[in-house]
CSV table of C-alpha atoms in Angstrom, one decimal:
chain,number,residue,atom,x,y,z
A,173,UNK,CA,10.1,-7.3,-21.3
A,174,UNK,CA,13.5,-7.6,-23.1
A,175,UNK,CA,16.7,-6.2,-21.7
A,176,UNK,CA,16.8,-3.0,-23.8
A,177,UNK,CA,13.2,-2.1,-22.9
A,178,UNK,CA,13.9,-2.9,-19.2
A,179,UNK,CA,16.9,-0.6,-19.1
A,180,UNK,CA,14.9,2.2,-21.0
A,181,UNK,CA,12.0,2.0,-18.6
A,182,UNK,CA,14.2,2.2,-15.5
A,183,UNK,CA,16.0,5.3,-16.9
A,184,UNK,CA,12.6,7.1,-17.3
A,185,UNK,CA,12.2,7.5,-13.6
A,186,UNK,CA,12.8,11.1,-12.5
A,187,UNK,CA,12.3,10.2,-8.8
A,188,UNK,CA,9.4,12.6,-8.4
A,189,UNK,CA,7.7,10.4,-5.8
A,190,UNK,CA,4.2,10.6,-7.3
A,191,UNK,CA,4.0,6.8,-7.1
A,192,UNK,CA,3.9,6.9,-3.3
A,193,UNK,CA,0.5,8.6,-3.1
A,194,UNK,CA,-1.7,5.4,-3.4
A,195,UNK,CA,0.9,2.7,-2.9
A,196,UNK,CA,-0.6,0.3,-0.3
A,197,UNK,CA,2.7,-1.2,0.7
A,198,UNK,CA,4.4,2.2,1.1
A,199,UNK,CA,1.5,3.4,3.2
A,200,UNK,CA,2.0,0.4,5.5
A,201,UNK,CA,5.8,0.2,5.6
A,202,UNK,CA,6.7,3.9,5.1
A,203,UNK,CA,10.1,3.1,3.8
A,204,UNK,CA,11.6,4.1,0.5
A,205,UNK,CA,12.1,0.4,-0.5
A,206,UNK,CA,8.4,-0.2,-0.1
A,207,UNK,CA,7.5,2.4,-2.8
A,208,UNK,CA,7.6,2.1,-6.6
A,209,UNK,CA,10.4,4.7,-6.7
A,210,UNK,CA,12.4,2.8,-4.2
A,211,UNK,CA,11.9,-0.5,-6.0
A,212,UNK,CA,13.0,1.1,-9.3
A,213,UNK,CA,16.1,2.3,-7.6
A,214,UNK,CA,16.8,-1.2,-6.4
A,215,UNK,CA,16.3,-2.6,-10.0
A,216,UNK,CA,18.5,0.2,-11.4
A,217,UNK,CA,21.3,-0.8,-9.0
A,218,UNK,CA,20.9,-4.4,-9.9
A,219,UNK,CA,20.9,-3.7,-13.7
A,220,UNK,CA,24.0,-1.4,-13.4
A,221,UNK,CA,25.7,-4.1,-11.2
A,222,UNK,CA,26.2,-1.6,-8.3
A,223,UNK,CA,24.0,-3.9,-6.2
A,224,UNK,CA,24.3,-7.7,-5.9
A,225,UNK,CA,21.2,-9.9,-5.4
A,226,UNK,CA,20.5,-9.9,-1.7
A,227,UNK,CA,17.8,-10.5,0.8
A,228,UNK,CA,17.1,-6.8,1.1
A,229,UNK,CA,16.9,-6.4,-2.7
A,230,UNK,CA,14.7,-9.5,-3.1
A,231,UNK,CA,12.3,-8.5,-0.3
A,232,UNK,CA,12.0,-5.0,-1.8
A,233,UNK,CA,11.0,-6.3,-5.2
A,234,UNK,CA,8.8,-9.2,-4.0
A,235,UNK,CA,6.9,-7.1,-1.4
A,236,UNK,CA,5.1,-5.2,-4.2
A,237,UNK,CA,1.4,-6.2,-4.3
A,238,UNK,CA,1.3,-5.5,-8.1
A,239,UNK,CA,-1.9,-3.5,-7.8
A,240,UNK,CA,-0.8,-1.0,-10.6
A,241,UNK,CA,-1.9,2.1,-8.7
A,242,UNK,CA,1.6,3.7,-9.1
A,243,UNK,CA,1.3,3.5,-12.9
A,244,UNK,CA,-1.8,5.7,-13.0
A,245,UNK,CA,0.1,8.5,-11.2
A,246,UNK,CA,3.5,8.2,-12.9
A,247,UNK,CA,4.1,11.3,-15.1
A,248,UNK,CA,6.7,9.4,-17.1
A,249,UNK,CA,4.2,6.6,-17.9
A,250,UNK,CA,6.6,3.9,-16.7
A,251,UNK,CA,5.5,0.3,-16.9
A,252,UNK,CA,6.3,-0.2,-13.2
A,253,UNK,CA,4.5,-3.5,-12.9
A,254,UNK,CA,6.4,-4.8,-16.0
A,255,UNK,CA,9.7,-3.8,-14.4
A,256,UNK,CA,8.8,-5.7,-11.2
A,257,UNK,CA,7.9,-8.8,-13.2
A,258,UNK,CA,11.2,-8.5,-15.1
A,259,UNK,CA,13.2,-7.9,-11.9
A,260,UNK,CA,11.7,-11.0,-10.2
A,261,UNK,CA,12.8,-13.0,-13.3
A,262,UNK,CA,16.3,-11.7,-12.9
A,263,UNK,CA,16.3,-12.5,-9.2
A,264,UNK,CA,14.7,-16.0,-9.5
A,265,UNK,CA,18.0,-17.8,-9.7
A,266,UNK,CA,19.4,-16.3,-6.5
A,267,UNK,CA,16.1,-16.1,-4.5
A,268,UNK,CA,16.3,-19.3,-2.5
A,269,UNK,CA,13.5,-18.3,-0.1
A,270,UNK,CA,10.9,-18.9,-2.8
A,271,UNK,CA,12.5,-21.8,-4.6
A,272,UNK,CA,10.1,-24.4,-3.2
A,273,UNK,CA,7.1,-22.1,-3.8
A,274,UNK,CA,8.2,-21.6,-7.4
A,275,UNK,CA,8.5,-25.4,-8.0
A,276,UNK,CA,5.1,-26.0,-6.4
A,277,UNK,CA,3.3,-23.3,-8.4
A,278,UNK,CA,5.0,-24.3,-11.6
A,279,UNK,CA,4.0,-27.9,-11.1
A,280,UNK,CA,0.4,-27.3,-10.4
A,281,UNK,CA,-0.2,-24.5,-12.8
A,282,UNK,CA,0.8,-26.9,-15.6
A,283,UNK,CA,-1.4,-29.6,-14.0
A,284,UNK,CA,-4.4,-27.7,-12.8
A,285,UNK,CA,-6.7,-30.7,-12.3
A,286,UNK,CA,-4.1,-32.4,-10.2
A,287,UNK,CA,-3.8,-29.3,-8.1
A,288,UNK,CA,-7.6,-29.1,-7.8
A,289,UNK,CA,-7.8,-32.7,-6.5
A,290,UNK,CA,-4.9,-32.1,-4.1
A,291,UNK,CA,-6.6,-28.9,-2.8
A,292,UNK,CA,-9.8,-30.8,-2.1
A,293,UNK,CA,-7.9,-33.4,0.0
A,294,UNK,CA,-5.7,-30.9,1.8
A,295,UNK,CA,-8.4,-28.4,2.7
A,296,UNK,CA,-9.3,-30.6,5.8
A,297,UNK,CA,-5.7,-29.9,7.0
A,298,UNK,CA,-5.0,-26.4,5.7
A,299,UNK,CA,-7.3,-23.8,4.0
A,300,UNK,CA,-5.5,-20.4,4.0
A,301,UNK,CA,-8.6,-18.3,3.6
A,302,UNK,CA,-11.2,-20.6,5.1
A,303,UNK,CA,-12.8,-21.3,1.7
A,304,UNK,CA,-14.3,-24.7,0.9
A,305,UNK,CA,-13.1,-26.3,-2.4
A,306,UNK,CA,-16.1,-27.1,-4.5
A,307,UNK,CA,-16.9,-30.8,-5.3
A,308,UNK,CA,-16.5,-30.2,-9.1
A,309,UNK,CA,-14.4,-28.0,-11.3
A,310,UNK,CA,-16.0,-25.8,-13.9
A,311,UNK,CA,-14.0,-27.4,-16.7
A,312,UNK,CA,-15.7,-30.7,-16.1
A,313,UNK,CA,-19.0,-29.2,-17.3
A,314,UNK,CA,-20.4,-28.8,-20.8
A,315,UNK,CA,-18.3,-26.4,-23.0
A,316,UNK,CA,-21.0,-24.8,-25.3
A,317,UNK,CA,-24.3,-23.4,-24.1
A,318,UNK,CA,-27.0,-22.4,-26.6
A,319,UNK,CA,-30.0,-20.1,-26.1
A,320,UNK,CA,-33.4,-20.7,-27.7
A,321,UNK,CA,-33.1,-17.5,-29.8
A,322,UNK,CA,-29.5,-16.7,-30.6
A,323,UNK,CA,-28.5,-13.0,-31.2
A,324,UNK,CA,-24.8,-13.5,-30.8
A,325,UNK,CA,-21.9,-15.7,-29.8
A,326,UNK,CA,-19.3,-15.0,-27.1
A,327,UNK,CA,-16.4,-16.9,-25.6
A,328,UNK,CA,-15.3,-16.9,-22.0
A,329,UNK,CA,-11.9,-17.0,-20.4
A,330,UNK,CA,-12.9,-18.5,-17.1
A,331,UNK,CA,-9.5,-18.3,-15.3
A,332,UNK,CA,-8.4,-20.6,-12.4
A,333,UNK,CA,-10.5,-18.9,-9.8
A,334,UNK,CA,-13.8,-19.7,-11.6
A,335,UNK,CA,-12.6,-23.0,-12.9
A,336,UNK,CA,-11.5,-24.4,-9.6
A,337,UNK,CA,-12.7,-22.2,-6.7
A,338,UNK,CA,-16.0,-20.5,-7.7
A,339,UNK,CA,-17.6,-22.5,-10.5
A,340,UNK,CA,-21.0,-21.0,-9.5
A,341,UNK,CA,-19.8,-17.7,-10.9
A,342,UNK,CA,-19.4,-19.4,-14.3
A,343,UNK,CA,-22.9,-20.8,-14.0
A,344,UNK,CA,-24.3,-17.3,-13.2
A,345,UNK,CA,-22.5,-15.8,-16.2
A,346,UNK,CA,-23.9,-18.5,-18.5
A,347,UNK,CA,-27.4,-18.0,-17.2
A,348,UNK,CA,-27.2,-14.2,-17.8
A,349,UNK,CA,-25.7,-14.5,-21.3
A,350,UNK,CA,-28.2,-17.2,-22.4
A,351,UNK,CA,-31.1,-15.1,-21.1
A,352,UNK,CA,-29.9,-12.3,-23.3
A,353,UNK,CA,-29.6,-14.6,-26.3
A,354,UNK,CA,-25.9,-15.3,-26.5
A,355,UNK,CA,-24.4,-18.6,-27.3
A,356,UNK,CA,-21.6,-19.1,-24.8
A,357,UNK,CA,-18.4,-21.0,-25.6
A,358,UNK,CA,-15.9,-22.2,-23.0
A,359,UNK,CA,-13.1,-23.6,-25.3
A,360,UNK,CA,-11.5,-26.8,-24.3
A,361,UNK,CA,-7.8,-26.4,-23.5
A,362,UNK,CA,-7.7,-23.1,-21.7
A,363,UNK,CA,-4.6,-22.7,-19.5
A,364,UNK,CA,-3.9,-20.4,-16.6
A,365,UNK,CA,-3.4,-16.7,-17.7
A,366,UNK,CA,0.2,-17.0,-16.4
A,367,UNK,CA,0.1,-14.2,-13.8
A,368,UNK,CA,1.1,-16.4,-10.8
A,369,UNK,CA,4.2,-17.5,-12.8
A,370,UNK,CA,5.1,-14.0,-13.8
A,371,UNK,CA,4.7,-12.9,-10.2
A,372,UNK,CA,7.3,-15.5,-9.2
A,373,UNK,CA,9.7,-14.6,-11.9
A,374,UNK,CA,9.0,-17.6,-14.1
A,375,UNK,CA,8.7,-15.7,-17.3
A,376,UNK,CA,9.6,-18.6,-19.6
A,377,UNK,CA,6.9,-20.8,-18.2
A,378,UNK,CA,4.4,-17.9,-18.5
A,379,UNK,CA,5.3,-17.6,-22.2
A,380,UNK,CA,4.3,-21.2,-22.8
A,381,UNK,CA,0.9,-20.6,-21.3
A,382,UNK,CA,0.5,-17.3,-23.2
A,383,UNK,CA,1.2,-19.0,-26.5
A,384,UNK,CA,-1.3,-21.8,-25.7
A,385,UNK,CA,-4.1,-19.4,-24.8
A,386,UNK,CA,-3.4,-17.1,-27.7
A,387,UNK,CA,-3.6,-19.9,-30.2
A,388,UNK,CA,-6.9,-21.2,-28.6
A,389,UNK,CA,-8.8,-17.9,-28.3
A,390,UNK,CA,-7.5,-16.0,-31.3
A,391,UNK,CA,-9.1,-18.6,-33.6
A,392,UNK,CA,-12.6,-18.3,-32.2
A,393,UNK,CA,-15.3,-16.7,-34.3
A,394,UNK,CA,-17.1,-14.8,-31.5
A,395,UNK,CA,-18.4,-11.3,-30.9
A,396,UNK,CA,-16.3,-10.9,-27.8
A,397,UNK,CA,-14.1,-12.8,-25.3
A,398,UNK,CA,-15.3,-12.1,-21.8
A,399,UNK,CA,-13.8,-12.7,-18.3
A,400,UNK,CA,-14.9,-12.4,-14.7
A,401,UNK,CA,-11.4,-11.8,-13.5
A,402,UNK,CA,-9.6,-8.4,-14.0
A,403,UNK,CA,-6.2,-9.9,-13.3
A,404,UNK,CA,-6.7,-12.4,-16.1
A,405,UNK,CA,-7.8,-9.6,-18.4
A,406,UNK,CA,-4.7,-7.5,-17.6
A,407,UNK,CA,-2.4,-10.5,-18.3
A,408,UNK,CA,-4.1,-11.4,-21.6
A,409,UNK,CA,-4.5,-7.9,-22.9
A,410,UNK,CA,-1.4,-6.1,-21.5
A,411,UNK,CA,1.3,-8.6,-20.8
A,412,UNK,CA,0.8,-11.2,-23.6
A,413,UNK,CA,2.1,-8.6,-26.1
A,414,UNK,CA,5.2,-8.2,-23.9
A,415,UNK,CA,5.6,-12.0,-23.5
A,416,UNK,CA,4.8,-13.3,-27.0
A,417,UNK,CA,4.5,-10.1,-29.2
A,418,UNK,CA,0.7,-10.4,-29.5
A,419,UNK,CA,-2.2,-10.2,-27.1
A,420,UNK,CA,-5.9,-10.9,-26.8
A,421,UNK,CA,-8.8,-8.4,-26.7
A,422,UNK,CA,-10.6,-9.7,-23.6
A,423,UNK,CA,-13.5,-7.7,-22.2
A,424,UNK,CA,-14.6,-7.4,-18.6
A,425,UNK,CA,-18.1,-8.9,-18.2
A,426,UNK,CA,-19.4,-5.8,-16.4
A,427,UNK,CA,-18.4,-3.5,-19.3
A,428,UNK,CA,-20.1,-5.9,-21.8
A,429,UNK,CA,-23.3,-6.2,-19.7
A,430,UNK,CA,-23.5,-2.5,-18.8
A,431,UNK,CA,-24.0,-1.8,-22.5
A,432,UNK,CA,-26.2,-4.8,-23.3
A,433,UNK,CA,-28.6,-4.3,-20.4
A,434,UNK,CA,-29.3,-0.6,-21.0
A,435,UNK,CA,-32.6,-1.5,-22.6
A,436,UNK,CA,-33.3,-4.7,-20.8
A,437,UNK,CA,-36.1,-4.9,-18.2
A,438,UNK,CA,-34.4,-5.9,-15.0
A,439,UNK,CA,-36.1,-7.3,-12.0
A,440,UNK,CA,-36.0,-4.6,-9.2
A,441,UNK,CA,-34.0,-5.8,-6.2
A,442,UNK,CA,-34.7,-2.6,-4.2
A,443,UNK,CA,-36.2,-4.4,-1.2
A,444,UNK,CA,-32.8,-5.9,-0.3
A,445,UNK,CA,-30.5,-4.3,2.2
A,446,UNK,CA,-28.1,-1.5,1.0
A,447,UNK,CA,-24.8,-2.6,-0.6
A,448,UNK,CA,-21.4,-1.0,-1.1
A,449,UNK,CA,-18.9,-1.6,-3.9
A,450,UNK,CA,-15.3,-2.6,-3.7
A,451,UNK,CA,-13.1,-1.5,-6.6
A,452,UNK,CA,-10.6,-4.3,-7.5
A,453,UNK,CA,-7.2,-2.7,-8.0
A,454,UNK,CA,-6.7,-4.2,-11.5
A,455,UNK,CA,-10.2,-3.1,-12.4
A,456,UNK,CA,-9.6,0.5,-11.4
A,457,UNK,CA,-6.0,1.1,-12.1
A,458,UNK,CA,-5.0,-1.3,-14.9
A,459,UNK,CA,-8.3,-1.4,-16.8
A,460,UNK,CA,-9.8,2.0,-15.9
A,461,UNK,CA,-13.2,0.4,-15.0
A,462,UNK,CA,-15.0,2.4,-12.4
A,463,UNK,CA,-18.5,3.5,-13.6
A,464,UNK,CA,-19.9,0.4,-15.3
A,465,UNK,CA,-20.2,-1.8,-12.2
A,466,UNK,CA,-21.9,1.0,-10.3
A,467,UNK,CA,-24.3,1.5,-13.2
A,468,UNK,CA,-25.2,-2.1,-13.1
A,469,UNK,CA,-25.8,-2.1,-9.3
A,470,UNK,CA,-28.0,1.0,-9.5
A,471,UNK,CA,-29.9,-0.4,-12.5
A,472,UNK,CA,-31.2,-3.2,-10.2
A,473,UNK,CA,-32.7,-0.6,-7.8
A,474,UNK,CA,-30.4,-1.4,-5.0
A,475,UNK,CA,-29.2,1.4,-2.7
A,476,UNK,CA,-25.5,1.8,-3.3
A,477,UNK,CA,-23.6,3.3,-0.5
A,478,UNK,CA,-20.1,4.5,-1.5
A,479,UNK,CA,-17.3,3.9,0.9
A,480,UNK,CA,-15.8,7.3,0.1
A,481,UNK,CA,-12.3,5.9,0.4
A,482,UNK,CA,-10.5,3.7,-2.1
A,483,UNK,CA,-8.0,1.0,-1.1
A,484,UNK,CA,-6.6,-2.4,-1.8
A,485,UNK,CA,-8.1,-5.4,0.0
A,486,UNK,CA,-4.6,-6.8,0.6
A,487,UNK,CA,-4.9,-10.0,-1.4
A,488,UNK,CA,-2.5,-9.8,-4.3
A,489,UNK,CA,-2.4,-13.6,-4.7
A,490,UNK,CA,0.8,-15.0,-3.3
A,491,UNK,CA,1.5,-11.6,-1.5
A,492,UNK,CA,-1.2,-12.5,1.1
A,493,UNK,CA,0.7,-15.7,2.0
A,494,UNK,CA,4.3,-14.3,2.0
A,495,UNK,CA,3.5,-10.9,3.6
A,496,UNK,CA,0.7,-12.0,5.8
A,497,UNK,CA,0.9,-9.2,8.4
A,498,UNK,CA,0.9,-6.4,5.9
A,499,UNK,CA,-1.8,-8.1,3.9
A,500,UNK,CA,-4.0,-8.6,6.9
A,501,UNK,CA,-3.6,-5.0,8.0
A,502,UNK,CA,-4.8,-3.8,4.5
A,503,UNK,CA,-7.7,-6.2,4.8
A,504,UNK,CA,-8.6,-4.9,8.3
A,505,UNK,CA,-8.7,-1.3,7.0
A,506,UNK,CA,-10.9,-2.2,4.1
A,507,UNK,CA,-13.3,-4.1,6.3
A,508,UNK,CA,-13.5,-1.2,8.7
A,509,UNK,CA,-14.3,1.2,5.9
A,510,UNK,CA,-17.1,-1.0,4.5
A,511,UNK,CA,-18.5,-1.6,8.0
A,512,UNK,CA,-18.8,2.1,8.4
A,513,UNK,CA,-21.1,2.4,5.4
A,514,UNK,CA,-23.8,0.4,7.2
A,515,UNK,CA,-24.2,-1.8,4.2
A,516,UNK,CA,-24.7,-5.5,4.9
A,517,UNK,CA,-23.4,-6.6,1.5
A,518,UNK,CA,-20.2,-5.9,-0.4
A,519,UNK,CA,-20.2,-6.3,-4.2
A,520,UNK,CA,-17.0,-6.6,-6.1
A,521,UNK,CA,-15.9,-7.6,-9.6
A,522,UNK,CA,-12.9,-9.8,-8.8
A,523,UNK,CA,-12.9,-13.4,-7.6
A,524,UNK,CA,-9.7,-12.8,-5.7
A,525,UNK,CA,-11.1,-9.8,-3.8
A,526,UNK,CA,-14.3,-11.7,-3.2
A,527,UNK,CA,-12.2,-14.5,-1.6
A,528,UNK,CA,-10.1,-12.2,0.6
A,529,UNK,CA,-12.9,-9.8,1.7
A,530,UNK,CA,-15.0,-12.8,2.5
A,531,UNK,CA,-12.4,-14.1,4.8
A,532,UNK,CA,-12.4,-10.9,6.8
A,533,UNK,CA,-16.0,-9.7,6.7
A,534,UNK,CA,-17.5,-12.1,9.2
A,535,UNK,CA,-21.3,-11.8,9.3
A,536,UNK,CA,-21.5,-9.9,6.1
A,537,UNK,CA,-22.1,-11.0,2.5
A,538,UNK,CA,-19.5,-10.6,-0.3
A,539,UNK,CA,-20.7,-11.3,-3.8
A,540,UNK,CA,-19.3,-11.0,-7.3
A,541,UNK,CA,-21.4,-8.6,-9.4
A,542,UNK,CA,-22.4,-11.3,-11.9
A,543,UNK,CA,-24.4,-13.0,-9.0
A,544,UNK,CA,-26.3,-9.7,-8.6
A,545,UNK,CA,-27.0,-9.4,-12.3
A,546,UNK,CA,-28.2,-13.0,-12.5
A,547,UNK,CA,-30.8,-12.2,-9.9
A,548,UNK,CA,-32.0,-9.2,-11.8
A,549,UNK,CA,-32.0,-10.8,-15.2
A,550,UNK,CA,-33.0,-14.4,-14.6
A,551,UNK,CA,-35.4,-14.4,-11.6
């Protein structure tokens, strides 16, 4: 976001307070600075030089979980998340508390295989969410998968979580797509979507990754580019145009499959225990995807028990490490809501939500929806 757009977006806020309704951090903190309206006021003060960079200002801007719920409620259609990203970039020079974290994230995002190897070694000493690092990364595997009878060709933006944390999700996706007759391409050279860098105010570094991914995926001759991660999709589709002037049209796998599987004979999974569904924030608020995952779950014959109450799991990437108490409180509330459904299994569509919910739902299963579809299509 350039300076003129940044100033224009800030000036659009009429301070109505609609953004507070579903803001997870405001509902926990109940202070003005923990709401989107409060954060815009802080950014306005900084842009007009009536406020100097300070600890209070920095914490107000960095405590946003970047879920995007406020944008769906804003009558002025302000790009609030974009303002937060831009504000963090402006604060980066003076924000000493996160200087080390920025350097670490910048180093390993640009050297993902080195970061993967380091994580495997360090997990015996420190694993923040109790997850085991897999023995192999997904990028070490074959890059093109061909079905016996090809009906189409798709590419996949795997994202860091699938590449380095949940490679089995990539395998499930390949199995489903090949069964449906699609050649699946994982292009060599994919980089991080850039969201962790944007979230830390490292916009110039994110621009480099955006250009690399755009050049790679825009040249592919495929029916669609798919992803299992809603955060990656939001970055590629919504924020790349703001970073480099052009974006990618990446589709969520549940939307793609909901259409393709309408006439496909799925194996009934109805004998399994009832399940509930967790809406990832970026799925629901940024991408507007609500119905398709539920259609897929019901198409398998499973009993879907709705929680009846929406909410963020509390992950938010780095947010869960820097604002641990607030993050854990949000997680605790989600777990309680899902426990009350009586469902033994939680299905979601985001690897990050899967990771965080799994760390809090002891004794219960948490799966990505692609794993469920694989059972119904490939068994």
